[in-house]
């Protein structure tokens, strides 16, 4: 029952994304799986009977995959910070260059828009 609810949530929370975002999502899934499997291997060292606890590796990999899926969906839906936004659209401070070196700055003011 719990798995079907998780699958339902994952299917209906999917977003349309470019291939670069899909690659990032799959990397998060793979890293989560590897980290979970590693945690399962470490748990064998802490177990009293490691031979009887070999399923811990698969359990860890599975939990890591779920964590990677969750983190990947979070990163896909994350809103990127704005880049180079102008606070005042009517005025801008523009740097001026001379022979490749910074020469100063110029204040550009828009008095009217047409």
XYZ file of N, CA, C and O in Angstrom:
456
model
N 0.822 -1.194 0.000
C 0.000 0.000 0.000
C 0.865 1.257 0.000
O 0.593 2.192 -0.729
N 1.907 1.242 0.864
C 2.770 2.417 0.954
C 3.518 2.646 -0.363
O 3.709 3.777 -0.772
N 3.943 1.558 -0.998
C 4.685 1.686 -2.250
C 3.778 2.252 -3.342
O 4.197 3.096 -4.127
N 2.519 1.805 -3.399
C 1.628 2.309 -4.444
C 1.334 3.794 -4.255
O 1.194 4.535 -5.228
N 1.255 4.255 -3.002
C 1.066 5.687 -2.749
C 2.297 6.459 -3.212
O 2.184 7.507 -3.840
N 3.496 5.925 -2.928
C 4.732 6.579 -3.350
C 4.815 6.652 -4.872
O 5.148 7.699 -5.436
N 4.478 5.563 -5.546
C 4.506 5.557 -7.013
C 3.496 6.550 -7.561
O 3.781 7.288 -8.512
N 2.313 6.615 -6.970
C 1.287 7.568 -7.396
C 1.787 9.002 -7.271
O 1.638 9.806 -8.185
N 2.416 9.329 -6.143
C 2.946 10.682 -5.926
C 4.040 10.995 -6.934
O 4.081 12.079 -7.510
N 4.942 10.046 -7.168
C 6.047 10.284 -8.097
C 5.556 10.459 -9.535
O 6.080 11.282 -10.280
N 4.548 9.697 -9.929
C 4.051 9.809 -11.301
C 3.357 11.132 -11.554
O 3.495 11.726 -12.614
N 2.612 11.618 -10.576
C 1.856 12.838 -10.794
C 2.600 14.099 -10.380
O 2.087 15.192 -10.524
N 3.807 13.953 -9.846
C 4.601 15.138 -9.546
C 5.678 15.353 -10.600
O 6.539 16.199 -10.442
N 5.630 14.578 -11.664
C 6.634 14.699 -12.715
C 6.479 16.032 -13.438
O 5.386 16.540 -13.615
N 7.610 16.584 -13.832
C 7.610 17.846 -14.559
C 8.290 17.640 -15.903
O 9.088 16.738 -16.080
N 7.966 18.490 -16.835
C 8.626 18.453 -18.114
C 9.976 19.149 -17.961
O 10.050 20.250 -17.427
N 11.039 18.505 -18.395
C 12.375 19.054 -18.181
C 13.253 18.752 -19.386
O 13.073 17.742 -20.052
N 14.226 19.622 -19.651
C 15.168 19.340 -20.739
C 16.088 18.175 -20.378
O 16.138 17.728 -19.243
N 16.808 17.687 -21.361
C 17.659 16.517 -21.174
C 18.747 16.745 -20.131
O 19.121 15.823 -19.412
N 19.268 17.966 -20.015
C 20.315 18.236 -19.021
C 19.765 18.038 -17.615
O 20.462 17.507 -16.745
N 18.512 18.433 -17.395
C 17.915 18.233 -16.081
C 17.654 16.753 -15.829
O 17.761 16.293 -14.698
N 17.296 16.001 -16.868
C 17.084 14.568 -16.712
C 18.391 13.883 -16.342
O 18.412 12.987 -15.498
N 19.480 14.316 -16.943
C 20.782 13.747 -16.616
C 21.127 14.025 -15.153
O 21.602 13.134 -14.450
N 20.867 15.231 -14.682
C 21.116 15.566 -13.288
C 20.236 14.725 -12.373
O 20.697 14.223 -11.346
N 18.961 14.537 -12.744
C 18.048 13.716 -11.950
C 18.560 12.283 -11.838
O 18.582 11.699 -10.753
N 18.991 11.714 -12.963
C 19.495 10.338 -12.942
C 20.786 10.217 -12.140
O 21.024 9.189 -11.498
N 21.621 11.257 -12.155
C 22.836 11.241 -11.329
C 22.475 11.196 -9.853
O 23.085 10.461 -9.082
N 21.470 11.994 -9.445
C 21.050 11.988 -8.047
C 20.515 10.618 -7.655
O 20.789 10.132 -6.549
N 19.781 9.978 -8.545
C 19.270 8.633 -8.271
C 20.417 7.634 -8.121
O 20.418 6.806 -7.201
N 21.399 7.720 -9.014
C 22.537 6.793 -8.953
C 23.370 7.024 -7.701
O 23.765 6.059 -7.023
N 23.651 8.278 -7.377
C 24.436 8.561 -6.178
C 23.705 8.113 -4.920
O 24.309 7.599 -3.983
N 22.386 8.309 -4.887
C 21.607 7.853 -3.749
C 21.678 6.346 -3.593
O 21.832 5.823 -2.489
N 21.584 5.628 -4.721
C 21.658 4.173 -4.684
C 23.033 3.710 -4.204
O 23.139 2.812 -3.356
N 24.089 4.319 -4.724
C 25.446 3.938 -4.304
C 25.685 4.254 -2.826
O 26.280 3.444 -2.104
N 25.224 5.413 -2.379
C 25.402 5.779 -0.982
C 24.626 4.824 -0.074
O 25.120 4.389 0.965
N 23.408 4.466 -0.473
C 22.607 3.532 0.315
C 23.231 2.149 0.369
O 23.247 1.502 1.422
N 23.741 1.672 -0.774
C 24.411 0.371 -0.783
C 25.669 0.408 0.086
O 25.974 -0.557 0.802
N 26.391 1.522 0.055
C 27.565 1.669 0.920
C 27.185 1.634 2.394
O 27.881 1.027 3.220
N 26.071 2.278 2.720
C 25.601 2.240 4.110
C 25.214 0.816 4.493
O 25.434 0.385 5.638
N 24.647 0.063 3.545
C 24.325 -1.339 3.813
C 25.562 -2.179 4.057
O 25.577 -3.056 4.929
N 26.640 -1.921 3.311
C 27.900 -2.638 3.513
C 28.484 -2.301 4.883
O 28.978 -3.184 5.604
N 28.423 -1.038 5.257
C 28.937 -0.623 6.573
C 28.129 -1.284 7.686
O 28.673 -1.675 8.717
N 26.816 -1.442 7.460
C 25.992 -2.075 8.493
C 26.370 -3.536 8.698
O 26.153 -4.096 9.768
N 26.941 -4.178 7.664
C 27.400 -5.560 7.824
C 28.554 -5.649 8.815
O 28.671 -6.624 9.561
N 29.398 -4.629 8.807
C 30.529 -4.637 9.735
C 30.065 -4.487 11.181
O 30.750 -4.927 12.103
N 28.915 -3.880 11.375
C 28.406 -3.665 12.719
C 27.490 -4.789 13.191
O 27.103 -4.812 14.355
N 27.112 -5.709 12.295
C 26.191 -6.788 12.635
C 26.920 -7.913 13.360
O 28.121 -8.137 13.158
N 26.182 -8.626 14.230
C 26.770 -9.763 14.942
C 27.029 -10.933 14.004
O 28.051 -11.608 14.114
N 26.100 -11.180 13.088
C 26.249 -12.259 12.108
C 26.129 -11.651 10.709
O 25.037 -11.565 10.144
N 27.245 -11.243 10.106
C 27.181 -10.577 8.798
C 26.586 -11.457 7.703
O 25.959 -10.966 6.776
N 26.769 -12.746 7.788
C 26.237 -13.640 6.769
C 24.719 -13.649 6.740
O 24.106 -13.868 5.695
N 24.107 -13.428 7.874
C 22.648 -13.409 7.945
C 22.059 -12.048 7.582
O 20.851 -11.928 7.397
N 22.880 -11.029 7.505
C 22.404 -9.667 7.262
C 22.766 -9.152 5.878
O 22.840 -7.954 5.665
N 22.991 -10.053 4.930
C 23.417 -9.600 3.604
C 22.320 -8.839 2.872
O 22.604 -8.122 1.914
N 21.086 -8.955 3.301
C 19.995 -8.199 2.678
C 20.060 -6.713 2.991
O 19.354 -5.917 2.380
N 20.907 -6.338 3.954
C 21.049 -4.918 4.303
C 21.579 -4.090 3.135
O 21.257 -2.906 3.014
N 22.384 -4.707 2.282
C 22.938 -3.977 1.135
C 21.811 -3.603 0.174
O 21.707 -2.457 -0.269
N 20.929 -4.553 -0.107
C 19.805 -4.283 -1.010
C 18.832 -3.283 -0.383
O 18.318 -2.390 -1.070
N 18.584 -3.422 0.920
C 17.691 -2.481 1.598
C 18.270 -1.073 1.571
O 17.556 -0.091 1.319
N 19.566 -0.961 1.825
C 20.220 0.347 1.793
C 20.190 0.955 0.403
O 19.939 2.153 0.238
N 20.437 0.131 -0.622
C 20.400 0.625 -1.999
C 18.993 1.097 -2.364
O 18.824 2.140 -3.013
N 17.996 0.362 -1.924
C 16.616 0.745 -2.210
C 16.254 2.061 -1.526
O 15.687 2.962 -2.146
N 16.594 2.187 -0.257
C 16.305 3.434 0.455
C 17.092 4.606 -0.126
O 16.585 5.720 -0.223
N 18.329 4.346 -0.538
C 19.125 5.390 -1.172
C 18.540 5.825 -2.499
O 18.566 7.006 -2.849
N 17.987 4.872 -3.260
C 17.337 5.210 -4.523
C 16.130 6.103 -4.274
O 15.937 7.103 -4.975
N 15.323 5.771 -3.264
C 14.166 6.616 -2.953
C 14.605 8.014 -2.539
O 13.993 9.002 -2.930
N 15.668 8.088 -1.742
C 16.175 9.400 -1.335
C 16.696 10.170 -2.551
O 16.473 11.378 -2.682
N 17.382 9.485 -3.473
C 17.872 10.123 -4.688
C 16.743 10.607 -5.579
O 16.822 11.679 -6.175
N 15.668 9.830 -5.671
C 14.501 10.250 -6.456
C 13.878 11.494 -5.842
O 13.555 12.458 -6.537
N 13.720 11.480 -4.530
C 13.139 12.646 -3.854
C 13.985 13.885 -4.032
O 13.466 14.968 -4.340
N 15.303 13.746 -3.863
C 16.187 14.897 -4.020
C 16.235 15.360 -5.475
O 16.278 16.555 -5.757
N 16.190 14.414 -6.406
C 16.185 14.780 -7.825
C 14.941 15.552 -8.204
O 15.012 16.531 -8.953
N 13.782 15.149 -7.694
C 12.540 15.880 -7.968
C 12.603 17.261 -7.343
O 12.173 18.253 -7.937
N 13.163 17.337 -6.140
C 13.320 18.651 -5.490
C 14.187 19.574 -6.340
O 13.854 20.740 -6.557
N 15.309 19.063 -6.861
C 16.212 19.891 -7.673
C 15.577 20.277 -9.010
O 15.844 21.355 -9.529
N 14.729 19.404 -9.577
C 14.055 19.747 -10.827
C 13.058 20.876 -10.629
O 12.862 21.702 -11.521
N 12.423 20.915 -9.475
C 11.406 21.930 -9.211
C 11.968 23.182 -8.563
O 11.211 24.117 -8.304
N 13.257 23.200 -8.299
C 13.878 24.356 -7.659
C 13.902 25.539 -8.627
O 14.232 25.391 -9.798
N 13.556 26.695 -8.133
C 13.559 27.902 -8.950
C 14.964 28.503 -8.910
O 15.477 28.792 -7.829
N 15.607 28.695 -10.069
C 16.951 29.266 -10.062
C 16.922 30.729 -9.626
O 15.942 31.437 -9.868
N 17.991 31.187 -8.979
C 18.028 32.589 -8.575
C 18.105 33.501 -9.797
O 18.661 33.128 -10.827
N 17.534 34.680 -9.711
C 17.584 35.587 -10.864
C 19.021 36.035 -11.136
O 19.815 36.200 -10.213
N 19.327 36.214 -12.403
C 20.675 36.628 -12.779
C 20.630 38.019 -13.392
O 19.797 38.303 -14.253
N 21.522 38.866 -12.942
C 21.695 40.213 -13.482
C 20.377 40.987 -13.584
O 20.037 41.545 -14.624
N 19.640 40.978 -12.516
C 18.399 41.739 -12.534
C 18.693 43.193 -12.217
O 19.545 43.512 -11.398
N 18.007 44.063 -12.879
C 18.158 45.499 -12.652
C 17.085 45.907 -11.658
O 15.904 45.655 -11.869
N 17.496 46.525 -10.577
C 16.552 46.919 -9.548
C 15.650 48.031 -10.062
O 14.452 48.019 -9.877
N 16.236 49.023 -10.710
C 15.472 50.150 -11.253
C 15.516 50.053 -12.776
O 16.561 50.267 -13.387
N 14.393 49.766 -13.442
C 14.440 49.611 -14.890
C 14.645 50.937 -15.629
O 14.851 50.934 -16.826
N 14.575 52.059 -14.919
C 14.709 53.360 -15.576
C 16.130 53.906 -15.513
O 16.443 54.881 -16.159
N 16.983 53.300 -14.710
C 18.362 53.764 -14.617
C 19.286 52.557 -14.480
O 18.932 51.556 -13.873
N 20.474 52.651 -15.059
C 21.439 51.566 -14.983
C 22.848 52.155 -14.933
O 23.139 53.171 -15.566
N 23.701 51.526 -14.168
C 25.100 51.914 -14.087
C 25.883 50.947 -14.961
O 25.962 49.757 -14.677
N 26.450 51.453 -16.058
C 27.111 50.622 -17.049
C 28.608 50.890 -16.995
O 29.040 52.050 -17.097
N 29.448 49.848 -16.850
C 30.891 50.077 -16.847
C 31.395 50.446 -18.244
O 30.855 49.986 -19.253
N 32.434 51.288 -18.307
C 33.057 51.647 -19.586
C 34.480 51.117 -19.590
O 35.156 51.093 -18.567
N 34.917 50.670 -20.768
C 36.234 50.070 -20.906
C 37.051 50.842 -21.926
O 36.521 51.390 -22.884
N 38.370 50.855 -21.723
C 39.305 51.481 -22.651
C 40.489 50.540 -22.797
O 41.195 50.280 -21.824
N 40.698 50.009 -23.989
C 41.784 49.070 -24.291
C 41.746 47.855 -23.366
O 42.767 47.400 -22.856
N 40.549 47.357 -23.123
C 40.408 46.149 -22.326
C 40.468 46.361 -20.823
O 40.417 45.405 -20.080
N 40.614 47.576 -20.383
C 40.684 47.851 -18.946
C 39.485 48.697 -18.535
O 38.983 49.487 -19.313
N 39.078 48.537 -17.303
C 37.963 49.307 -16.788
C 38.367 50.776 -16.717
O 39.368 51.133 -16.096
N 37.588 51.629 -17.374
C 37.903 53.050 -17.434
C 37.009 53.866 -16.506
O 37.388 54.928 -16.044
N 35.847 53.371 -16.210
C 34.925 54.103 -15.360
C 33.540 53.524 -15.477
O 33.364 52.372 -15.862
N 32.561 54.343 -15.135
C 31.171 53.905 -15.218
C 30.333 55.025 -15.800
O 30.677 56.194 -15.708
N 29.234 54.648 -16.386
C 28.353 55.607 -17.019
C 26.934 55.343 -16.508
O 26.470 54.204 -16.488
N 26.263 56.384 -16.052
C 24.893 56.265 -15.599
C 23.974 56.520 -16.775
O 24.029 57.575 -17.399
N 23.142 55.542 -17.099
C 22.204 55.637 -18.203
C 20.809 55.754 -17.606
O 20.383 54.893 -16.844
N 20.117 56.849 -17.949
C 18.783 57.099 -17.421
C 17.801 57.149 -18.577
O 18.012 57.885 -19.540
N 16.737 56.387 -18.486
C 15.671 56.391 -19.495
C 14.597 57.370 -19.033
O 13.941 57.160 -18.017
N 14.419 58.436 -19.768
C 13.418 59.417 -19.391
C 12.036 59.074 -19.887
O 11.043 59.443 -19.288
N 11.971 58.355 -20.970
C 10.679 57.974 -21.516
C 10.788 56.682 -22.278
O 11.854 56.344 -22.787
N 9.704 55.970 -22.368
C 9.692 54.719 -23.126
C 8.692 54.849 -24.260
O 7.591 55.342 -24.073
N 9.115 54.435 -25.438
C 8.263 54.532 -26.598
C 8.096 53.184 -27.234
O 8.901 52.346 -27.205
